[in-house]
């Protein structure tokens, strides 16, 4: 037996912890506002339709599911055409197990050894993992003080490093900042021979007047817009994400996907939930209003708060954010210690959960001297 290190892992993966926020039980943390979930489950009518659809799928689980996701891609295209897009057809749509898998597949197809992917920090913390897992180089530029993009900096970095893929969330996680059309267009033009992936996981939560990058699909063939059913559709447990792009991009991704990667159960679940889009999106409106109230309230406490187009709010800044996070958890409220140093992120929950958050934070701000000086 060789004396090599066990297990025989790729060198760069040694000692790396799997990604993930702490998952605590409801007993440990009754108010869970840490992973940007939709606090409203599917309605009883939607859950009953999902159960019926899954029941029908169960009868033929001896067969592999539709590998090309034909019905699902058609339904997703129809939904996107009512959610900021127009003229989107099913051959412009692709789906996988969460938008995480969609973006991993994009890097499998368009990244790889000798190629680089680029984002601008603070940004979604899974992106460097997709790069690492596909042996794609990883570069990060920076964002401005208000978390917007400096287009001169972005263009310069693109010109210097020639990324194959640019990954940008809009609205951004963890800051909530959406990108204007001008920024998306400038990047698509700058990244001539690469893809610009605008990750709209939180797209449905954008404020009135904030555009979706879907509107730009007809103008840029290297633009990819990803979405998910995890947030607006309250379906994080089902794992269904998707993208809209030029059909040639979808075809390229089909080369790297595993056969039958989206189970018959998932396809049936997603299709049933899409039939309930109207009622699910009505809840999104409630969450957007609660988000705006949360921003206002945090500002009234004298805190710095990033403008948010998402279902979460980044606020700060604290000399010891870990102490604030821990003191909130002691009061049963779990939020997320993420983002630039000193800041914390709270997901928008139900009015009653947000009341608990406000009560707990008021106590914490009153007892711990944590706020940074000017
Ligand atoms: N993009 C962003 C910006 C996210 O915050 C998340 C989830 N937290 C995802 C993508 C992935 O979501 P999912 O895989 O559930 O679609």
Tab-separated table of C-alpha atoms in Angstrom, residues 38-367:
chain	number	residue	atom	x	y	z
A	38	UNK	CA	-39.596	32.141	0.525
A	39	UNK	CA	-41.303	31.986	3.935
A	40	UNK	CA	-44.637	31.086	2.341
A	41	UNK	CA	-44.966	27.458	1.310
A	42	UNK	CA	-46.964	26.539	-1.759
A	43	UNK	CA	-50.702	27.106	-1.074
A	44	UNK	CA	-52.809	24.032	-0.166
A	45	UNK	CA	-54.247	24.071	-3.731
A	46	UNK	CA	-50.763	24.182	-5.271
A	47	UNK	CA	-49.448	21.480	-2.912
A	48	UNK	CA	-52.456	19.270	-3.810
A	49	UNK	CA	-51.785	19.729	-7.544
A	50	UNK	CA	-48.099	18.917	-7.034
A	51	UNK	CA	-49.072	15.780	-5.079
A	52	UNK	CA	-51.453	14.709	-7.871
A	53	UNK	CA	-48.820	15.305	-10.571
A	54	UNK	CA	-46.152	13.442	-8.606
A	55	UNK	CA	-48.632	10.606	-8.019
A	56	UNK	CA	-49.163	10.280	-11.763
A	57	UNK	CA	-45.387	10.377	-12.385
A	58	UNK	CA	-44.910	7.677	-9.727
A	59	UNK	CA	-46.828	5.157	-11.815
A	60	UNK	CA	-44.145	5.240	-14.516
A	61	UNK	CA	-40.976	5.658	-12.463
A	62	UNK	CA	-39.659	2.425	-14.018
A	63	UNK	CA	-39.022	4.595	-17.127
A	64	UNK	CA	-36.386	7.288	-17.505
A	65	UNK	CA	-37.799	10.825	-17.616
A	66	UNK	CA	-37.944	13.080	-20.692
A	67	UNK	CA	-34.267	13.840	-21.240
A	68	UNK	CA	-34.983	16.992	-23.226
A	69	UNK	CA	-37.500	18.414	-20.726
A	70	UNK	CA	-39.819	19.347	-23.598
A	71	UNK	CA	-43.008	20.179	-21.675
A	72	UNK	CA	-41.121	21.905	-18.878
A	73	UNK	CA	-39.029	24.075	-21.228
A	74	UNK	CA	-42.212	25.140	-23.013
A	75	UNK	CA	-43.915	26.086	-19.757
A	76	UNK	CA	-40.829	27.967	-18.537
A	77	UNK	CA	-40.579	29.880	-21.836
A	78	UNK	CA	-44.242	30.904	-21.526
A	79	UNK	CA	-43.633	32.055	-17.953
A	80	UNK	CA	-40.534	34.079	-18.905
A	81	UNK	CA	-42.515	35.870	-21.599
A	82	UNK	CA	-44.743	37.197	-18.802
A	83	UNK	CA	-41.839	37.960	-16.479
A	84	UNK	CA	-39.728	40.492	-18.374
A	85	UNK	CA	-38.995	38.471	-21.529
A	86	UNK	CA	-40.566	38.458	-24.968
A	87	UNK	CA	-40.300	36.082	-27.905
A	88	UNK	CA	-38.592	33.425	-25.750
A	89	UNK	CA	-39.117	29.973	-27.247
A	90	UNK	CA	-38.537	26.556	-25.657
A	91	UNK	CA	-35.280	26.002	-27.588
A	92	UNK	CA	-33.955	29.112	-25.805
A	93	UNK	CA	-34.617	27.572	-22.391
A	94	UNK	CA	-32.666	24.956	-20.479
A	95	UNK	CA	-33.259	23.593	-16.964
A	96	UNK	CA	-31.411	21.634	-14.274
A	97	UNK	CA	-31.470	20.834	-10.561
A	98	UNK	CA	-31.383	24.385	-9.236
A	99	UNK	CA	-29.728	27.328	-10.942
A	100	UNK	CA	-26.566	26.169	-9.170
A	101	UNK	CA	-26.481	23.184	-11.520
A	102	UNK	CA	-27.376	25.351	-14.529
A	103	UNK	CA	-24.348	27.569	-13.868
A	104	UNK	CA	-22.075	24.614	-13.156
A	105	UNK	CA	-23.104	23.180	-16.541
A	106	UNK	CA	-22.363	26.541	-18.176
A	107	UNK	CA	-18.831	26.437	-16.774
A	108	UNK	CA	-18.452	22.772	-17.769
A	109	UNK	CA	-19.281	23.767	-21.335
A	110	UNK	CA	-17.724	27.226	-21.586
A	111	UNK	CA	-15.010	27.232	-18.894
A	112	UNK	CA	-12.335	24.623	-18.253
A	113	UNK	CA	-8.541	24.469	-18.110
A	114	UNK	CA	-6.848	27.483	-19.695
A	115	UNK	CA	-10.028	29.566	-19.454
A	116	UNK	CA	-11.122	32.043	-16.795
A	117	UNK	CA	-14.406	33.143	-15.223
A	118	UNK	CA	-14.891	36.623	-13.791
A	119	UNK	CA	-17.173	38.266	-11.247
A	120	UNK	CA	-17.154	41.426	-9.151
A	121	UNK	CA	-17.094	41.197	-5.343
A	122	UNK	CA	-19.049	41.101	-3.174
A	123	UNK	CA	-20.763	38.394	-5.194
A	124	UNK	CA	-22.437	35.006	-4.773
A	125	UNK	CA	-20.052	32.741	-2.916
A	126	UNK	CA	-20.767	29.623	-5.013
A	127	UNK	CA	-19.238	31.088	-8.196
A	128	UNK	CA	-15.609	30.363	-7.237
A	129	UNK	CA	-16.708	26.813	-6.437
A	130	UNK	CA	-18.141	26.274	-9.931
A	131	UNK	CA	-14.815	27.549	-11.270
A	132	UNK	CA	-12.759	25.300	-8.997
A	133	UNK	CA	-14.876	22.238	-9.783
A	134	UNK	CA	-14.539	22.754	-13.540
A	135	UNK	CA	-10.820	23.664	-13.330
A	136	UNK	CA	-11.623	27.129	-14.655
A	137	UNK	CA	-9.441	30.063	-13.549
A	138	UNK	CA	-11.218	32.504	-11.223
A	139	UNK	CA	-10.863	36.295	-11.172
A	140	UNK	CA	-12.758	38.872	-9.116
A	141	UNK	CA	-12.955	42.568	-9.700
A	142	UNK	CA	-14.463	44.953	-7.168
A	143	UNK	CA	-17.672	46.896	-6.812
A	144	UNK	CA	-18.100	50.519	-5.806
A	145	UNK	CA	-18.823	51.663	-2.244
A	146	UNK	CA	-22.573	51.544	-3.032
A	147	UNK	CA	-22.118	48.053	-4.590
A	148	UNK	CA	-22.748	49.248	-8.146
A	149	UNK	CA	-20.363	48.321	-10.984
A	150	UNK	CA	-17.658	50.690	-12.165
A	151	UNK	CA	-17.943	50.091	-15.913
A	152	UNK	CA	-14.457	51.433	-16.677
A	153	UNK	CA	-12.966	48.998	-14.168
A	154	UNK	CA	-15.135	46.174	-15.581
A	155	UNK	CA	-14.126	46.894	-19.192
A	156	UNK	CA	-10.440	47.147	-18.238
A	157	UNK	CA	-10.491	43.825	-16.402
A	158	UNK	CA	-12.271	42.119	-19.283
A	159	UNK	CA	-9.745	43.529	-21.779
A	160	UNK	CA	-6.831	42.373	-19.628
A	161	UNK	CA	-8.040	38.882	-18.640
A	162	UNK	CA	-10.352	37.927	-21.548
A	163	UNK	CA	-12.782	35.821	-19.484
A	164	UNK	CA	-14.748	33.032	-21.164
A	165	UNK	CA	-17.604	33.561	-18.720
A	166	UNK	CA	-18.670	36.567	-16.633
A	167	UNK	CA	-21.004	35.633	-13.767
A	168	UNK	CA	-23.031	38.422	-12.206
A	169	UNK	CA	-26.081	38.162	-9.999
A	170	UNK	CA	-28.744	40.801	-10.570
A	171	UNK	CA	-30.085	41.455	-8.003
A	172	UNK	CA	-26.732	40.725	-6.425
A	173	UNK	CA	-26.361	38.340	-3.518
A	174	UNK	CA	-25.451	39.438	-0.829
A	175	UNK	CA	-26.063	43.152	-1.497
A	176	UNK	CA	-29.464	43.161	-3.284
A	177	UNK	CA	-28.130	45.495	-6.011
A	178	UNK	CA	-29.622	45.147	-9.510
A	179	UNK	CA	-27.660	45.947	-12.669
A	180	UNK	CA	-28.928	48.604	-15.072
A	181	UNK	CA	-29.244	47.674	-18.768
A	182	UNK	CA	-26.267	49.913	-19.470
A	183	UNK	CA	-23.968	47.674	-17.382
A	184	UNK	CA	-25.240	44.411	-18.879
A	185	UNK	CA	-24.935	45.801	-22.426
A	186	UNK	CA	-21.433	47.164	-21.773
A	187	UNK	CA	-20.277	43.760	-20.494
A	188	UNK	CA	-21.847	41.853	-23.393
A	189	UNK	CA	-20.015	44.148	-25.803
A	190	UNK	CA	-16.726	43.954	-23.901
A	191	UNK	CA	-16.775	40.153	-23.568
A	192	UNK	CA	-16.886	39.548	-27.308
A	193	UNK	CA	-15.880	35.885	-27.366
A	194	UNK	CA	-17.288	34.873	-24.006
A	195	UNK	CA	-20.615	34.614	-22.227
A	196	UNK	CA	-22.177	37.083	-19.825
A	197	UNK	CA	-24.338	35.179	-17.345
A	198	UNK	CA	-26.788	37.384	-15.465
A	199	UNK	CA	-28.014	35.357	-12.508
A	200	UNK	CA	-31.568	36.516	-11.813
A	201	UNK	CA	-32.260	34.075	-8.978
A	202	UNK	CA	-34.044	36.996	-7.263
A	203	UNK	CA	-35.308	38.652	-10.467
A	204	UNK	CA	-38.993	38.503	-9.553
A	205	UNK	CA	-38.370	40.563	-6.405
A	206	UNK	CA	-36.977	43.577	-8.294
A	207	UNK	CA	-38.578	46.947	-7.525
A	208	UNK	CA	-40.932	48.639	-9.985
A	209	UNK	CA	-38.811	50.278	-12.677
A	210	UNK	CA	-35.853	47.907	-12.294
A	211	UNK	CA	-35.417	46.075	-15.633
A	212	UNK	CA	-34.772	42.365	-16.210
A	213	UNK	CA	-31.818	41.360	-18.381
A	214	UNK	CA	-34.316	39.156	-20.267
A	215	UNK	CA	-35.235	42.320	-22.180
A	216	UNK	CA	-31.728	42.386	-23.671
A	217	UNK	CA	-31.690	38.811	-25.003
A	218	UNK	CA	-32.678	39.890	-28.533
A	219	UNK	CA	-29.742	42.349	-28.597
A	220	UNK	CA	-26.841	40.153	-27.397
A	221	UNK	CA	-26.312	36.570	-28.467
A	222	UNK	CA	-23.677	36.042	-25.749
A	223	UNK	CA	-26.108	36.935	-22.941
A	224	UNK	CA	-27.451	34.182	-20.678
A	225	UNK	CA	-30.086	34.908	-18.025
A	226	UNK	CA	-30.553	32.333	-15.275
A	227	UNK	CA	-33.587	32.068	-13.018
A	228	UNK	CA	-34.748	29.650	-10.334
A	229	UNK	CA	-37.996	28.301	-8.903
A	230	UNK	CA	-36.351	28.250	-5.447
A	231	UNK	CA	-37.258	31.807	-4.471
A	232	UNK	CA	-40.303	33.419	-6.132
A	233	UNK	CA	-41.981	30.036	-6.675
A	234	UNK	CA	-41.298	28.907	-3.093
A	235	UNK	CA	-39.858	25.652	-4.423
A	236	UNK	CA	-36.318	25.520	-2.993
A	237	UNK	CA	-36.906	21.937	-1.905
A	238	UNK	CA	-37.782	20.766	-5.418
A	239	UNK	CA	-34.491	21.946	-7.010
A	240	UNK	CA	-35.371	23.490	-10.353
A	241	UNK	CA	-33.363	26.255	-12.022
A	242	UNK	CA	-33.284	27.345	-15.655
A	243	UNK	CA	-31.738	29.683	-18.185
A	244	UNK	CA	-32.778	31.636	-21.252
A	245	UNK	CA	-30.248	32.214	-24.032
A	246	UNK	CA	-29.511	31.734	-27.696
A	247	UNK	CA	-30.510	28.161	-28.753
A	248	UNK	CA	-26.859	27.452	-29.642
A	249	UNK	CA	-25.942	27.979	-25.980
A	250	UNK	CA	-28.681	25.567	-24.824
A	251	UNK	CA	-27.440	22.997	-27.327
A	252	UNK	CA	-23.890	23.353	-26.017
A	253	UNK	CA	-25.029	22.797	-22.439
A	254	UNK	CA	-26.900	19.655	-23.529
A	255	UNK	CA	-23.512	18.163	-24.439
A	256	UNK	CA	-22.247	18.265	-20.839
A	257	UNK	CA	-25.435	17.477	-18.899
A	258	UNK	CA	-25.839	14.000	-17.447
A	259	UNK	CA	-28.571	12.028	-19.215
A	260	UNK	CA	-31.944	12.283	-17.419
A	261	UNK	CA	-30.528	14.801	-14.961
A	262	UNK	CA	-33.949	16.254	-14.007
A	263	UNK	CA	-36.086	13.505	-12.491
A	264	UNK	CA	-39.668	12.801	-13.567
A	265	UNK	CA	-40.734	13.803	-10.045
A	266	UNK	CA	-39.019	17.187	-10.342
A	267	UNK	CA	-40.430	17.818	-13.814
A	268	UNK	CA	-43.957	17.012	-12.633
A	269	UNK	CA	-43.531	19.207	-9.551
A	270	UNK	CA	-42.244	22.200	-11.508
A	271	UNK	CA	-44.970	21.940	-14.147
A	272	UNK	CA	-47.687	21.807	-11.492
A	273	UNK	CA	-46.204	24.810	-9.662
A	274	UNK	CA	-45.996	26.838	-12.897
A	275	UNK	CA	-49.781	26.409	-13.233
A	276	UNK	CA	-50.043	28.322	-9.955
A	277	UNK	CA	-47.720	31.154	-10.986
A	278	UNK	CA	-50.293	33.890	-10.355
A	279	UNK	CA	-50.999	32.977	-6.762
A	280	UNK	CA	-47.296	32.353	-5.997
A	281	UNK	CA	-46.315	35.706	-7.487
A	282	UNK	CA	-48.964	37.495	-5.409
A	283	UNK	CA	-46.918	36.393	-2.378
A	284	UNK	CA	-43.837	37.893	-4.024
A	285	UNK	CA	-45.606	41.269	-3.970
A	286	UNK	CA	-46.204	40.879	-0.229
A	287	UNK	CA	-42.525	40.063	0.274
A	288	UNK	CA	-41.398	43.063	-1.778
A	289	UNK	CA	-43.515	45.342	0.421
A	290	UNK	CA	-42.129	43.710	3.584
A	291	UNK	CA	-38.602	44.128	2.172
A	292	UNK	CA	-39.154	47.864	1.632
A	293	UNK	CA	-40.538	48.223	5.175
A	294	UNK	CA	-37.473	46.394	6.536
A	295	UNK	CA	-35.079	48.718	4.674
A	296	UNK	CA	-36.904	51.756	6.047
A	297	UNK	CA	-36.942	50.439	9.588
A	298	UNK	CA	-33.234	49.552	9.586
A	299	UNK	CA	-32.406	53.031	8.267
A	300	UNK	CA	-34.532	54.564	10.999
A	301	UNK	CA	-32.295	52.746	13.517
A	302	UNK	CA	-29.357	54.712	12.124
A	303	UNK	CA	-27.854	51.728	10.305
A	304	UNK	CA	-26.373	51.688	6.802
A	305	UNK	CA	-28.601	49.673	4.495
A	306	UNK	CA	-27.984	48.698	0.873
A	307	UNK	CA	-30.864	49.400	-1.529
A	308	UNK	CA	-32.428	46.023	-2.261
A	309	UNK	CA	-34.184	44.553	-5.301
A	310	UNK	CA	-34.135	41.092	-3.716
A	311	UNK	CA	-35.876	39.221	-0.870
A	312	UNK	CA	-33.113	40.084	1.596
A	313	UNK	CA	-31.454	43.163	3.017
A	314	UNK	CA	-27.777	43.825	3.761
A	315	UNK	CA	-27.174	46.123	6.704
A	316	UNK	CA	-24.343	47.265	8.949
A	317	UNK	CA	-21.855	48.080	9.731
A	318	UNK	CA	-20.768	46.572	13.011
A	319	UNK	CA	-17.389	46.491	14.716
A	320	UNK	CA	-18.140	42.883	15.684
A	321	UNK	CA	-20.821	41.499	13.400
A	322	UNK	CA	-20.352	38.018	14.776
A	323	UNK	CA	-21.437	39.273	18.198
A	324	UNK	CA	-24.603	40.804	16.712
A	325	UNK	CA	-25.324	37.606	14.743
A	326	UNK	CA	-24.830	35.495	17.876
A	327	UNK	CA	-26.956	37.778	20.080
A	328	UNK	CA	-29.798	37.539	17.524
A	329	UNK	CA	-29.469	33.758	17.481
A	330	UNK	CA	-29.649	33.743	21.300
A	331	UNK	CA	-33.040	35.394	20.787
A	332	UNK	CA	-34.132	32.713	18.305
A	333	UNK	CA	-33.488	34.704	15.115
A	334	UNK	CA	-31.051	33.192	12.598
A	335	UNK	CA	-29.677	35.578	9.967
A	336	UNK	CA	-26.535	35.323	7.811
A	337	UNK	CA	-23.047	36.512	8.540
A	338	UNK	CA	-21.980	37.263	4.994
A	339	UNK	CA	-20.967	40.104	2.717
A	340	UNK	CA	-18.337	42.782	3.274
A	341	UNK	CA	-16.766	42.793	6.701
A	342	UNK	CA	-19.036	44.345	9.326
A	343	UNK	CA	-22.284	43.731	7.411
A	344	UNK	CA	-25.085	41.215	7.987
A	345	UNK	CA	-27.823	39.917	5.699
A	346	UNK	CA	-31.421	39.227	6.702
A	347	UNK	CA	-33.869	37.388	4.448
A	348	UNK	CA	-37.382	38.776	4.278
A	349	UNK	CA	-39.834	36.570	6.147
A	350	UNK	CA	-43.497	36.851	7.115
A	351	UNK	CA	-44.667	40.015	8.946
A	352	UNK	CA	-44.574	38.094	12.218
A	353	UNK	CA	-41.024	36.802	11.593
A	354	UNK	CA	-39.899	40.337	10.734
A	355	UNK	CA	-41.499	41.594	13.950
A	356	UNK	CA	-39.403	39.050	15.878
A	357	UNK	CA	-36.305	40.201	13.979
A	358	UNK	CA	-36.988	43.874	14.781
A	359	UNK	CA	-37.640	43.146	18.458
A	360	UNK	CA	-34.470	41.075	18.759
A	361	UNK	CA	-32.305	43.590	16.900
A	362	UNK	CA	-33.670	46.491	18.981
A	363	UNK	CA	-32.620	44.631	22.122
A	364	UNK	CA	-29.216	43.768	20.704
A	365	UNK	CA	-28.509	47.326	19.522
A	366	UNK	CA	-29.480	48.581	22.959
A	367	UNK	CA	-27.299	46.176	24.912
